[in-house]
Coordinates of C-alpha atoms in Angstrom, one line a residue:
Chain V
M950 CA -9.9 8.0 19.5
T951 CA -13.4 6.6 19.0
I952 CA -12.2 3.2 20.0
V953 CA -10.8 4.5 23.3
A954 CA -13.8 6.6 24.0
A955 CA -16.3 3.8 23.3
R956 CA -14.5 1.4 25.5
A957 CA -13.7 3.7 28.2
A958 CA -17.4 4.6 28.4
E959 CA -18.3 0.9 29.0
P960 CA -15.5 -0.5 31.1
G961 CA -17.7 -3.4 32.3
T962 CA -18.5 -4.7 28.8
R963 CA -17.0 -7.9 27.6
S964 CA -15.0 -6.2 24.8
G965 CA -14.0 -3.5 27.2
R966 CA -12.5 -6.1 29.6
L967 CA -10.8 -7.9 26.7
H968 CA -9.4 -4.7 25.4
G969 CA -8.0 -3.8 28.8
R970 CA -6.3 -7.2 29.1
R971 CA -4.8 -7.0 25.7
A972 CA -3.6 -3.5 26.3
G973 CA -2.1 -4.6 29.6
V974 CA -0.2 -7.4 27.8
A975 CA 1.0 -5.0 25.2
V976 CA 2.3 -2.5 27.8
A977 CA 4.1 -5.4 29.6
A978 CA 5.7 -6.5 26.3
A979 CA 6.8 -3.0 25.6
G980 CA 8.3 -2.8 29.1
L981 CA 10.1 -6.1 28.5
L982 CA 11.5 -4.8 25.2
L983 CA 12.8 -1.7 26.8
A984 CA 14.5 -3.7 29.6
V985 CA 16.1 -6.1 27.1
T986 CA 17.2 -3.1 24.9
L987 CA 18.9 -1.5 27.9
A988 CA 20.4 -4.9 28.8
S989 CA 21.7 -5.2 25.3
L990 CA 23.6 -1.9 25.7
A991 CA 24.8 -2.7 29.2
L992 CA 25.8 -6.4 29.0
G993 CA 28.6 -8.1 27.1
S994 CA 31.8 -10.1 27.4
K995 CA 33.6 -7.0 28.6
P996 CA 31.9 -6.0 31.9
L997 CA 31.1 -2.3 32.0
T998 CA 29.3 -0.4 34.8
P999 CA 26.0 1.3 34.0
G1000 CA 27.8 4.6 34.6
Q1001 CA 30.4 3.8 31.9
V1002 CA 27.7 2.8 29.5
W1003 CA 25.8 6.0 30.1
H1004 CA 28.9 8.1 29.7
A1005 CA 29.8 6.3 26.5
L1006 CA 26.3 7.0 25.1
V1007 CA 26.0 10.7 26.0
A1008 CA 29.6 11.8 26.1
P1009 CA 31.9 9.5 24.1
D1010 CA 35.6 10.0 24.9
G1011 CA 37.1 7.6 22.5
G1012 CA 38.1 5.3 25.3
E1013 CA 37.6 1.5 25.3
A1014 CA 34.2 1.7 26.9
S1015 CA 33.0 4.2 24.3
V1016 CA 34.2 2.1 21.4
I1017 CA 32.6 -1.0 22.8
V1018 CA 29.2 0.6 23.5
R1019 CA 29.0 2.9 20.4
E1020 CA 30.6 0.6 17.8
L1021 CA 29.6 -2.8 18.9
R1022 CA 26.6 -2.8 21.2
V1023 CA 24.6 0.1 19.7
P1024 CA 24.7 -1.3 16.1
R1025 CA 23.8 -4.8 17.1
T1026 CA 21.0 -3.5 19.3
L1027 CA 19.7 -1.4 16.5
L1028 CA 19.9 -4.4 14.1
G1029 CA 18.0 -6.5 16.6
L1030 CA 15.3 -3.9 16.9
T1031 CA 15.0 -3.9 13.1
V1032 CA 15.3 -7.6 12.3
G1033 CA 13.4 -8.9 15.4
P1034 CA 10.0 -7.3 14.5
A1035 CA 10.5 -8.2 10.8
L1036 CA 11.0 -11.9 11.5
A1037 CA 8.1 -12.1 14.0
L1038 CA 5.6 -10.1 11.8
A1039 CA 6.6 -12.2 8.7
G1040 CA 5.8 -15.3 10.8
V1041 CA 2.3 -14.0 11.8
L1042 CA 1.5 -13.1 8.2
L1043 CA 2.7 -16.4 6.7
Q1044 CA 0.9 -18.5 9.3
A1045 CA -2.3 -16.6 8.5
L1046 CA -1.9 -16.7 4.8
T1047 CA -1.2 -20.4 4.7
R1048 CA -3.6 -21.2 7.6
N1049 CA -0.7 -23.3 8.8
P1050 CA 0.6 -23.0 12.4
L1051 CA 4.0 -24.4 11.2
A1052 CA 4.6 -21.7 8.7
E1053 CA 7.6 -19.5 9.2
P1054 CA 9.7 -17.2 7.0
R1055 CA 11.3 -20.2 5.3
I1056 CA 8.0 -21.6 3.9
L1057 CA 7.6 -19.3 0.9
G1058 CA 11.1 -19.9 -0.3
V1059 CA 11.8 -16.3 0.4
S1060 CA 14.6 -17.1 2.9
A1061 CA 16.2 -19.4 0.3
G1062 CA 15.9 -16.7 -2.3
A1063 CA 17.8 -14.3 0.1
S1064 CA 20.5 -17.0 0.6
L1065 CA 20.9 -17.5 -3.1
G1066 CA 21.2 -13.7 -3.5
V1067 CA 24.0 -13.6 -0.9
V1068 CA 25.8 -16.5 -2.5
V1069 CA 25.7 -14.8 -5.9
A1070 CA 27.0 -11.7 -4.2
I1071 CA 30.0 -13.5 -2.9
A1072 CA 30.7 -15.9 -5.7
V1073 CA 29.8 -13.9 -8.8
A1074 CA 29.9 -10.2 -7.8
G1075 CA 32.8 -10.6 -5.4
V1076 CA 31.1 -8.7 -2.6
G1077 CA 32.9 -9.3 0.7
T1078 CA 31.2 -7.3 3.4
L1079 CA 28.0 -8.1 5.3
A1080 CA 26.7 -4.6 4.4
G1081 CA 27.3 -5.4 0.8
Y1082 CA 25.2 -8.6 0.9
V1083 CA 22.0 -6.7 1.9
W1084 CA 20.9 -5.6 -1.5
F1085 CA 21.6 -9.0 -3.0
G1086 CA 19.7 -10.7 -0.2
V1087 CA 16.7 -8.4 -0.5
A1088 CA 16.7 -8.8 -4.3
G1089 CA 16.9 -12.6 -4.0
A1090 CA 14.1 -12.7 -1.5
F1091 CA 11.9 -10.4 -3.6
L1092 CA 12.4 -12.5 -6.8
A1093 CA 11.7 -15.7 -4.9
G1094 CA 8.5 -14.2 -3.5
L1095 CA 7.4 -12.9 -6.9
L1096 CA 8.0 -16.4 -8.3
V1097 CA 6.0 -18.1 -5.6
F1098 CA 3.0 -15.8 -5.9
G1099 CA 3.2 -15.8 -9.7
I1100 CA 3.2 -19.6 -9.9
A1101 CA 0.6 -20.1 -7.2
H1102 CA -1.6 -17.4 -8.8
R1103 CA -1.6 -19.3 -12.1
T1104 CA -2.8 -22.6 -10.6
R1105 CA -6.4 -23.5 -10.7
E1106 CA -6.9 -22.7 -7.0
G1107 CA -5.2 -19.3 -7.3
A1108 CA -2.9 -18.2 -4.5
S1109 CA -4.7 -20.4 -1.9
P1110 CA -3.1 -21.5 1.4
V1111 CA -2.3 -24.9 -0.1
T1112 CA -0.8 -23.7 -3.4
L1113 CA 1.3 -21.0 -1.7
A1114 CA 2.7 -23.5 0.8
L1115 CA 3.4 -26.2 -1.8
V1116 CA 5.0 -23.8 -4.3
G1117 CA 7.0 -22.2 -1.5
V1118 CA 8.3 -25.4 -0.1
A1119 CA 9.2 -26.6 -3.6
L1120 CA 11.0 -23.4 -4.4
D1121 CA 12.8 -23.5 -1.0
A1122 CA 14.1 -27.0 -1.9
S1123 CA 15.3 -26.1 -5.4
L1124 CA 16.9 -22.7 -4.4
G1125 CA 18.5 -24.5 -1.5
A1126 CA 20.0 -27.1 -3.9
V1127 CA 21.4 -24.3 -6.1
V1128 CA 23.0 -22.6 -3.1
I1129 CA 24.6 -25.9 -1.9
G1130 CA 25.7 -26.6 -5.5
L1131 CA 27.4 -23.2 -5.8
L1132 CA 29.1 -23.6 -2.4
T1133 CA 30.5 -27.1 -3.1
V1134 CA 32.3 -26.0 -6.2
D1135 CA 33.7 -22.9 -4.6
A1136 CA 35.4 -23.3 -1.2
R1137 CA 36.3 -19.6 -0.8
T1138 CA 32.6 -18.6 -1.2
F1139 CA 31.7 -21.2 1.4
E1140 CA 34.1 -19.6 3.9
D1141 CA 32.4 -16.2 3.6
Y1142 CA 28.9 -17.7 3.3
R1143 CA 29.1 -19.7 6.5
F1144 CA 29.5 -16.6 8.6
W1145 CA 26.4 -15.1 7.1
V1146 CA 24.3 -18.2 7.2
V1147 CA 24.6 -18.9 10.9
G1148 CA 22.5 -15.8 11.5
G1149 CA 23.3 -13.2 14.1
L1150 CA 23.7 -9.6 15.0
T1151 CA 27.5 -9.5 15.3
G1152 CA 29.8 -7.9 12.8
R1153 CA 27.0 -5.9 11.2
D1154 CA 27.5 -2.1 11.5
A1155 CA 24.7 0.4 11.8
A1156 CA 24.6 0.9 8.1
V1157 CA 23.2 -2.6 7.7
A1158 CA 20.2 -1.8 9.9
A1159 CA 19.7 1.5 8.1
Q1160 CA 19.7 -0.2 4.7
V1161 CA 16.9 -2.5 5.6
V1162 CA 14.7 -0.1 7.6
P1163 CA 12.7 1.1 4.6
F1164 CA 11.8 -2.5 3.6
V1165 CA 10.8 -3.3 7.2
L1166 CA 8.7 -0.1 7.4
A1167 CA 6.9 -1.0 4.1
G1168 CA 6.3 -4.5 5.4
V1169 CA 4.9 -3.2 8.6
L1170 CA 2.5 -0.9 6.7
L1171 CA 1.3 -3.8 4.5
A1172 CA 0.8 -6.0 7.6
A1173 CA -1.3 -3.3 9.2
F1174 CA -3.3 -2.9 6.1
A1175 CA -4.0 -6.7 5.8
A1176 CA -4.6 -7.3 9.5
R1177 CA -8.4 -7.2 9.6
G1178 CA -8.7 -9.0 6.3
L1179 CA -6.6 -11.8 7.8
D1180 CA -9.1 -12.1 10.7
A1181 CA -11.8 -12.7 8.1
L1182 CA -9.6 -14.9 5.9
A1183 CA -9.1 -17.3 8.9
L1184 CA -12.8 -18.1 8.6
G1185 CA -12.5 -19.2 5.0
D1186 CA -12.4 -17.4 1.6
D1187 CA -16.2 -17.3 1.3
V1188 CA -16.8 -15.8 4.7
A1189 CA -14.1 -13.2 4.0
R1190 CA -15.8 -12.3 0.7
G1191 CA -19.2 -12.2 2.5
L1192 CA -17.8 -9.8 5.0
G1193 CA -16.8 -7.4 2.1
H1194 CA -13.1 -8.2 1.7
R1195 CA -11.3 -8.6 -1.6
V1196 CA -9.6 -11.8 -0.8
G1197 CA -7.0 -11.5 -3.6
L1198 CA -6.0 -8.0 -2.4
V1199 CA -5.7 -9.2 1.3
R1200 CA -3.5 -12.1 0.2
L1201 CA -1.4 -9.8 -2.0
A1202 CA -0.8 -7.2 0.7
G1203 CA -0.1 -9.8 3.3
G1204 CA 2.2 -11.8 1.0
A1205 CA 4.1 -8.7 -0.2
G1206 CA 4.5 -7.7 3.4
A1207 CA 5.9 -11.1 4.4
V1208 CA 8.3 -11.1 1.4
L1209 CA 9.7 -7.6 2.3
L1210 CA 10.0 -8.4 6.0
T1211 CA 11.6 -11.8 5.5
G1212 CA 13.9 -10.5 2.8
A1213 CA 15.1 -7.5 4.8
A1214 CA 15.6 -9.6 8.0
V1215 CA 17.4 -12.5 6.3
A1216 CA 19.6 -10.2 4.1
A1217 CA 20.7 -8.2 7.2
A1218 CA 21.1 -10.9 9.8
G1219 CA 21.1 -14.3 8.0
P1220 CA 18.4 -16.9 8.4
I1221 CA 17.6 -16.7 12.1
A1222 CA 15.5 -19.7 13.2
F1223 CA 12.5 -19.9 15.5
I1224 CA 11.7 -16.2 16.1
G1225 CA 9.4 -16.3 13.1
L1226 CA 7.8 -19.6 14.2
A1227 CA 7.6 -19.2 18.0
V1228 CA 6.8 -15.5 18.5
P1229 CA 3.4 -15.6 16.6
H1230 CA 2.3 -18.6 18.8
L1231 CA 3.4 -16.7 21.9
A1232 CA 1.6 -13.6 20.8
R1233 CA -1.7 -15.4 20.0
A1234 CA -1.5 -17.3 23.3
L1235 CA -1.3 -13.9 25.1
V1236 CA -3.8 -11.8 23.2
G1237 CA -5.9 -14.2 21.3
A1238 CA -6.9 -14.4 17.7
D1239 CA -7.1 -10.8 16.6
H1240 CA -4.4 -9.9 14.0
R1241 CA -4.2 -6.3 14.9
W1242 CA -3.2 -7.3 18.4
T1243 CA -1.2 -10.3 17.4
L1244 CA 0.9 -8.2 15.0
A1245 CA 1.4 -5.5 17.5
L1246 CA 2.5 -7.9 20.2
A1247 CA 4.8 -9.9 17.8
A1248 CA 6.5 -6.6 16.8
L1249 CA 7.4 -6.1 20.5
L1250 CA 8.2 -9.7 21.5
G1251 CA 10.2 -10.5 18.3
P1252 CA 13.0 -8.0 19.0
A1253 CA 12.8 -8.7 22.8
L1254 CA 13.5 -12.4 22.2
L1255 CA 16.1 -11.8 19.5
L1256 CA 18.1 -9.4 21.6
A1257 CA 17.8 -11.7 24.6
A1258 CA 19.2 -14.5 22.5
D1259 CA 22.0 -12.2 21.4
I1260 CA 22.8 -11.2 25.0
V1261 CA 22.9 -14.8 26.1
G1262 CA 25.2 -15.6 23.2
R1263 CA 27.6 -12.8 24.4
L1264 CA 27.7 -14.0 28.0
V1265 CA 27.9 -17.9 27.8
A1266 CA 31.5 -18.2 26.6
P1267 CA 33.5 -15.0 27.1
P1268 CA 35.6 -13.7 25.4
G1269 CA 34.0 -15.6 22.5
E1270 CA 30.4 -15.4 21.3
V1271 CA 27.7 -17.7 20.2
P1272 CA 25.7 -16.1 17.4
A1273 CA 22.1 -15.2 18.1
G1274 CA 20.9 -17.5 15.3
I1275 CA 22.2 -20.5 17.2
V1276 CA 21.0 -19.3 20.6
S1277 CA 17.5 -18.5 19.4
A1278 CA 17.2 -22.0 17.9
L1279 CA 18.5 -23.6 21.0
L1280 CA 16.2 -21.6 23.3
G1281 CA 13.3 -21.2 20.9
A1282 CA 12.6 -24.9 20.5
P1283 CA 12.1 -25.6 24.2
L1284 CA 10.0 -22.4 24.5
L1285 CA 7.7 -23.6 21.8
V1286 CA 7.4 -27.0 23.4
V1287 CA 6.5 -25.4 26.7
L1288 CA 4.0 -23.1 25.0
I1289 CA 2.3 -26.0 23.2
R1290 CA 2.1 -28.0 26.4
R1291 CA 0.9 -25.2 28.7
A1292 CA -1.2 -22.9 26.7
R1293 CA -4.2 -23.4 24.5
V1294 CA -3.1 -23.2 20.9
V1295 CA -4.7 -20.4 19.0
T1296 CA -4.2 -20.9 15.3
A1297 CA -5.5 -17.7 13.7
Chain Y
M355 CA -34.8 -7.7 -3.9
L356 CA -32.3 -10.2 -5.4
S357 CA -32.7 -11.3 -8.9
T358 CA -30.6 -12.8 -11.7
R359 CA -30.7 -12.1 -15.4
D360 CA -29.2 -14.6 -17.9
L361 CA -27.0 -15.8 -15.1
T362 CA -24.4 -18.3 -16.5
V363 CA -21.8 -19.7 -14.1
G364 CA -19.3 -22.5 -14.6
Y365 CA -16.1 -24.1 -13.3
D366 CA -13.4 -24.7 -15.9
D367 CA -15.1 -26.1 -19.0
R368 CA -18.2 -27.2 -17.2
T369 CA -21.3 -24.9 -17.3
V370 CA -23.3 -25.3 -14.1
L371 CA -26.0 -22.6 -14.6
D372 CA -26.9 -21.5 -18.1
G373 CA -28.9 -18.3 -18.6
L374 CA -30.9 -18.4 -15.4
D375 CA -33.5 -15.8 -14.6
V376 CA -34.5 -16.0 -10.9
D377 CA -36.4 -13.5 -8.8
L378 CA -36.3 -13.7 -5.0
P379 CA -39.2 -11.9 -3.2
A380 CA -38.2 -9.4 -0.5
D381 CA -39.2 -10.1 3.2
A382 CA -39.8 -13.8 2.4
F383 CA -38.1 -17.0 3.3
T384 CA -37.0 -18.5 0.0
V385 CA -35.7 -22.1 0.0
I386 CA -33.8 -23.6 -2.9
V387 CA -34.1 -27.4 -3.3
G388 CA -32.9 -29.9 -5.8
P389 CA -30.8 -33.0 -6.2
N390 CA -27.1 -33.1 -5.5
A391 CA -25.0 -31.2 -8.1
C392 CA -28.1 -29.5 -9.6
G393 CA -26.4 -26.0 -9.1
K394 CA -28.4 -24.8 -6.1
S395 CA -25.3 -23.9 -4.1
T396 CA -23.7 -22.4 -7.2
L397 CA -26.8 -20.2 -7.6
L398 CA -26.7 -19.1 -4.0
R399 CA -22.9 -18.4 -4.2
A400 CA -23.3 -16.5 -7.4
M401 CA -26.1 -14.4 -5.9
A402 CA -23.9 -13.7 -2.8
R403 CA -21.1 -12.5 -5.2
L404 CA -18.8 -15.4 -4.0
L405 CA -18.6 -16.6 -7.6
A406 CA -18.1 -14.4 -10.6
P407 CA -20.6 -15.2 -13.4
R408 CA -19.4 -16.0 -16.9
R409 CA -22.3 -14.1 -18.4
G410 CA -25.4 -12.3 -17.1
T411 CA -25.9 -10.3 -13.9
V412 CA -27.1 -10.5 -10.3
L413 CA -29.2 -7.6 -9.4
L414 CA -29.6 -6.2 -5.9
D415 CA -32.6 -4.0 -5.8
G416 CA -32.1 -3.4 -9.5
T417 CA -28.4 -2.6 -9.4
A418 CA -25.8 -5.0 -10.8
I419 CA -24.1 -6.4 -7.7
R420 CA -20.7 -6.3 -9.4
D421 CA -21.0 -2.5 -9.8
L422 CA -21.4 -2.1 -6.0
P423 CA -18.4 -1.9 -3.7
T424 CA -18.2 -5.3 -2.0
R425 CA -18.1 -3.7 1.4
A426 CA -21.3 -1.9 0.7
V427 CA -22.9 -5.2 -0.4
A428 CA -21.7 -6.7 2.9
R429 CA -23.9 -4.2 4.8
R430 CA -26.9 -5.5 2.8
L431 CA -26.3 -9.2 2.3
G432 CA -25.1 -11.5 5.0
V433 CA -23.6 -14.8 3.7
L434 CA -23.1 -18.1 5.5
P435 CA -21.2 -20.5 3.3
Q436 CA -21.5 -24.2 3.5
S437 CA -18.3 -25.0 5.5
P438 CA -16.7 -22.0 7.1
L439 CA -13.5 -22.6 9.0
V440 CA -13.2 -22.3 12.7
P441 CA -9.7 -21.3 13.8
E442 CA -8.7 -23.0 17.0
G443 CA -9.1 -20.9 20.2
V444 CA -11.4 -18.1 18.7
T445 CA -14.1 -17.2 21.2
V446 CA -17.8 -16.8 20.3
A447 CA -17.8 -13.1 21.1
D448 CA -14.7 -12.6 18.9
L449 CA -16.2 -14.5 16.0
V450 CA -19.5 -12.7 16.2
G451 CA -17.6 -9.4 16.4
R452 CA -16.0 -10.2 13.0
G453 CA -19.5 -9.7 11.5
R454 CA -19.0 -6.0 12.1
Q455 CA -16.0 -5.7 9.7
P456 CA -18.1 -4.2 6.9
Y457 CA -18.7 -1.2 9.2
Q458 CA -15.1 -0.8 10.3
R459 CA -12.2 1.2 8.9
W460 CA -8.8 1.7 10.2
W461 CA -9.9 5.2 11.4
R462 CA -13.1 3.8 12.8
Q463 CA -12.5 0.8 14.9
W464 CA -14.8 -0.9 17.4
S465 CA -17.7 1.5 18.3
A466 CA -20.7 1.5 20.7
E467 CA -22.9 0.5 17.7
D468 CA -20.7 -2.5 17.0
E469 CA -21.0 -3.5 20.7
A470 CA -24.8 -3.2 20.6
A471 CA -25.1 -5.1 17.3
V472 CA -23.0 -7.9 18.6
R473 CA -25.0 -8.2 21.8
A474 CA -28.3 -8.1 20.0
A475 CA -27.1 -10.7 17.5
M476 CA -25.9 -13.1 20.2
A477 CA -29.1 -12.7 22.1
L478 CA -31.2 -13.3 19.0
A479 CA -29.3 -16.4 18.1
N480 CA -29.3 -17.5 21.8
V481 CA -25.6 -17.7 22.1
D482 CA -25.0 -15.0 24.6
E483 CA -24.3 -17.5 27.4
L484 CA -21.5 -18.9 25.2
A485 CA -19.7 -15.6 24.6
D486 CA -16.4 -16.5 26.2
R487 CA -16.3 -20.1 25.0
A488 CA -13.9 -21.2 22.2
V489 CA -16.0 -21.9 19.1
D490 CA -14.1 -25.1 18.4
S491 CA -15.2 -26.5 21.7
L492 CA -19.0 -26.1 20.9
S493 CA -21.4 -28.7 19.6
G494 CA -22.5 -28.6 15.9
G495 CA -25.8 -27.0 16.7
Q496 CA -24.3 -24.3 19.0
R497 CA -21.6 -23.6 16.4
Q498 CA -24.2 -23.1 13.6
R499 CA -26.1 -20.6 15.9
V500 CA -22.8 -18.8 16.4
W501 CA -22.2 -18.5 12.7
I502 CA -25.8 -17.2 12.2
A503 CA -25.1 -14.7 15.0
M504 CA -22.0 -13.5 13.1
T505 CA -24.1 -12.9 10.0
L506 CA -26.8 -11.2 12.1
A507 CA -24.2 -8.8 13.6
Q508 CA -23.7 -7.7 10.0
E509 CA -27.2 -6.1 10.3
T510 CA -28.2 -6.9 6.7
E511 CA -31.6 -6.9 5.1
A512 CA -31.0 -10.3 3.6
L513 CA -29.3 -13.5 4.7
L514 CA -28.1 -16.1 2.3
L515 CA -27.3 -19.5 3.8
D516 CA -25.9 -22.6 2.1
E517 CA -27.2 -25.8 3.7
P518 CA -27.4 -24.3 7.2
T519 CA -28.8 -27.6 8.7
T520 CA -26.4 -30.1 7.2
F521 CA -24.6 -32.2 9.8
L522 CA -27.1 -31.2 12.5
D523 CA -29.4 -33.7 14.3
L524 CA -33.1 -33.2 13.8
A525 CA -33.7 -31.1 16.9
H526 CA -30.9 -28.7 16.0
Q527 CA -32.1 -28.5 12.4
V528 CA -35.5 -27.4 13.7
E529 CA -33.8 -24.9 16.1
V530 CA -31.9 -23.3 13.3
L531 CA -34.9 -23.2 10.9
D532 CA -37.1 -21.7 13.7
L533 CA -34.5 -19.0 14.2
L534 CA -34.5 -18.2 10.5
H535 CA -38.3 -18.1 10.6
R536 CA -38.3 -15.7 13.5
L537 CA -35.9 -13.4 11.7
R538 CA -38.2 -13.3 8.8
V539 CA -41.4 -12.8 10.8
E540 CA -40.1 -10.6 13.6
R541 CA -37.3 -8.7 11.9
N542 CA -38.6 -8.6 8.3
R543 CA -35.3 -10.1 7.1
T544 CA -35.2 -11.7 3.6
I545 CA -33.9 -15.2 4.1
V546 CA -32.6 -17.4 1.3
A547 CA -31.4 -20.9 2.1
V548 CA -30.4 -24.0 0.3
L549 CA -31.9 -27.0 2.1
H550 CA -31.8 -30.8 1.5
D551 CA -35.0 -31.8 3.3
L552 CA -38.0 -31.2 1.2
N553 CA -40.4 -31.4 4.1
Q554 CA -38.5 -28.7 6.1
A555 CA -38.4 -26.6 2.9
A556 CA -42.2 -27.0 2.5
R557 CA -42.9 -26.1 6.2
Y558 CA -40.6 -23.1 6.4
A559 CA -40.5 -21.6 2.9
D560 CA -42.8 -18.8 1.7
H561 CA -41.2 -19.2 -1.7
L562 CA -39.8 -22.5 -3.0
I563 CA -37.4 -22.8 -5.9
A564 CA -36.9 -26.4 -7.3
M565 CA -33.9 -26.9 -9.5
R566 CA -32.6 -29.7 -11.7
A567 CA -29.5 -29.8 -13.8
G568 CA -28.8 -26.1 -13.6
A569 CA -32.3 -25.0 -14.4
V570 CA -35.3 -23.8 -12.3
V571 CA -38.1 -26.4 -12.7
A572 CA -40.7 -24.6 -10.6
A573 CA -40.9 -21.6 -8.3
G574 CA -43.7 -20.4 -6.0
P575 CA -45.3 -21.1 -2.7
P576 CA -44.8 -24.7 -1.6
R577 CA -48.5 -25.4 -1.2
E578 CA -49.0 -24.5 -4.8
I579 CA -46.0 -26.1 -6.5
L580 CA -44.9 -29.0 -4.4
T581 CA -46.6 -32.1 -5.9
A582 CA -45.7 -35.7 -6.4
D583 CA -45.2 -34.9 -10.1
L584 CA -42.7 -32.2 -9.3
V585 CA -40.7 -34.5 -6.9
R586 CA -40.6 -37.2 -9.6
D587 CA -39.6 -34.6 -12.2
V588 CA -36.9 -33.1 -10.0
F589 CA -35.5 -35.9 -8.0
G590 CA -36.7 -38.9 -10.0
L591 CA -38.4 -40.2 -6.9
D592 CA -41.9 -41.7 -6.6
C593 CA -43.8 -40.4 -3.6
V594 CA -47.1 -39.3 -2.2
V595 CA -47.7 -35.7 -1.1
V596 CA -50.1 -35.3 1.8
P597 CA -50.9 -32.4 4.1
C598 CA -48.6 -32.4 7.1
P599 CA -50.7 -33.3 10.2
V600 CA -48.9 -30.6 12.2
S601 CA -48.5 -27.6 9.9
G602 CA -50.7 -28.4 6.9
A603 CA -47.8 -27.8 4.5
P604 CA -47.2 -30.4 1.8
L605 CA -45.5 -33.5 3.3
V606 CA -43.5 -35.6 0.9
V607 CA -43.6 -39.4 1.7
P608 CA -41.4 -41.5 -0.5
S609 CA -43.1 -44.6 -1.9
L610 CA -42.0 -47.9 -0.7
T611 CA -39.1 -49.4 -2.6
T612 CA -38.5 -53.1 -3.0
S613 CA -35.6 -53.2 -0.7
V614 CA -37.5 -51.9 2.4
R615 CA -40.9 -53.4 1.6
P616 CA -42.0 -55.8 4.4
K617 CA -43.6 -59.1 3.4
G618 CA -47.3 -58.8 2.4
S619 CA -47.5 -55.0 2.6
P620 CA -49.3 -53.1 -0.1
C621 CA -47.0 -51.8 -2.7
V622 CA -49.0 -49.2 -4.5
A623 CA -47.0 -46.1 -5.1
E624 CA -49.9 -43.8 -5.6
S625 CA -51.9 -45.2 -2.7
S626 CA -53.5 -42.6 -0.5
P627 CA -52.2 -42.3 3.0
S628 CA -55.5 -43.7 4.4
S629 CA -54.9 -47.1 2.9
S630 CA -51.8 -47.6 5.0
P631 CA -52.4 -46.0 8.4
P632 CA -49.4 -45.4 10.5
R633 CA -48.9 -48.3 12.9
S634 CA -48.8 -47.3 16.5
V635 CA -45.8 -48.5 18.4
P636 CA -46.5 -50.4 21.6
A637 CA -45.0 -48.6 24.6

């Protein structure tokens, strides 16, 4: 309330102009997300008219169109709307915490922890459904995150950007080795695992999205709590302390948020590449280095890009599909290159 | 307003400050000097609650600083550490605006007071023309003024600065010190700075603290305490101290050492300045 009143009162001020521009970008991003969401319901390998889609949504008749829309397109759209923000927000948090523009959800070993959880689910617990993997994936991600922060915290530097990144990368490598080891001795596990590891929104029913929503919401709250502290932390630990922040608390909140978001996203949709790396850069290029705005924009652009990748994957080779994890990596890499060449890089 | 009692600070098994009692006068420009690794930055950082002491306390107007909420301290003490990080692409206005964080809460975001404080700080530090520039595109001197503007936006009674003139050329050093001097005189701010240059310290300081090996060797007005004996004691350097021809403050002139002594020049360390008049350079 205050913020709007103060800015509306001085539309000509510098911060007023900046605020207006950022709000404009956010509204445009929200519009884009809405359009992509509708497209995700309307488009697919089986062409349906908008009328059929609408009818299937409001008055299902059990016909083919109803089944396609309600049992295939709605669940994957919901999953995209859950996983997309999680990956993008985790990327923003991790790039800020490690002060490293290359950071992405894999850097803390959290992604590898989720993978190990899923492999254990398949090989040891005998779980065979994607919905069944979720708990194992979240648990694996959580344990890996706990391990990384625990080890980094005990070093001389504490959980600094460098120790977090180094411990995370080391854990990522060793957990990855364990996963590969388990897979090479067990061919049947590998069969199940490879469907999960490609990453995508297909084959997951709405229950999967519902399972991870609480984790994503908790992660969003932690990210919002840490946002202003991350702005200060970007200027160095001493400046952040001087500005009245408890540096350890900001790191803990941001790190816990990143672990929850990554764990939930990876457990639900597999390790989807590039959303967590490219979206934070895109968001900062559009609204500048203010984490409250960067996080808000990432939460809108992440699902928009993920759903767009999923839609492209449905349309390129009908009646088959290319998983969103593959499309996002194929499209995300050139997007990032264009961004780096065109726009000014804003690191934090 | 700031003082320390029995302040003991160390890293790992090394004790840097051991039982230090220091009192910083309010509304004064205090400069801490001393050789490298004497603990002067450690003292500043401990007083700014950036380092937790092993023993002893830092008192802010009589209250132990560790008993005060850090956000409340941030409204009374502004801190500019030695090498703050500049994220790429952050604008001057954005960076200075972050100085308002101690006043903001999630339910109380950017306000008209924040806007006014940021404008005033940028005008005072003379960076208002740079408002929309990226900080990483600025020169060292401009950048340092931007950082000072950020701490000014905090609207604190006291400013603690760790070597604010390092890496600046002479003109920019003077510019930064003049700004700090104006803050003290015109705005009644308490300024505490660690400086390397003794002559600048003597010119600008109301109160000088000379440290060696983690202890305070002398403290007081530069005109009273800055002598050749003190410089020899603290830095192990032979010098003469003469009145500065411009300000009248003590001016430390290191004695000639063998390596730079031109042939046939007098080599008396304690010689008075009149015996070796400055040579005029032909135009």
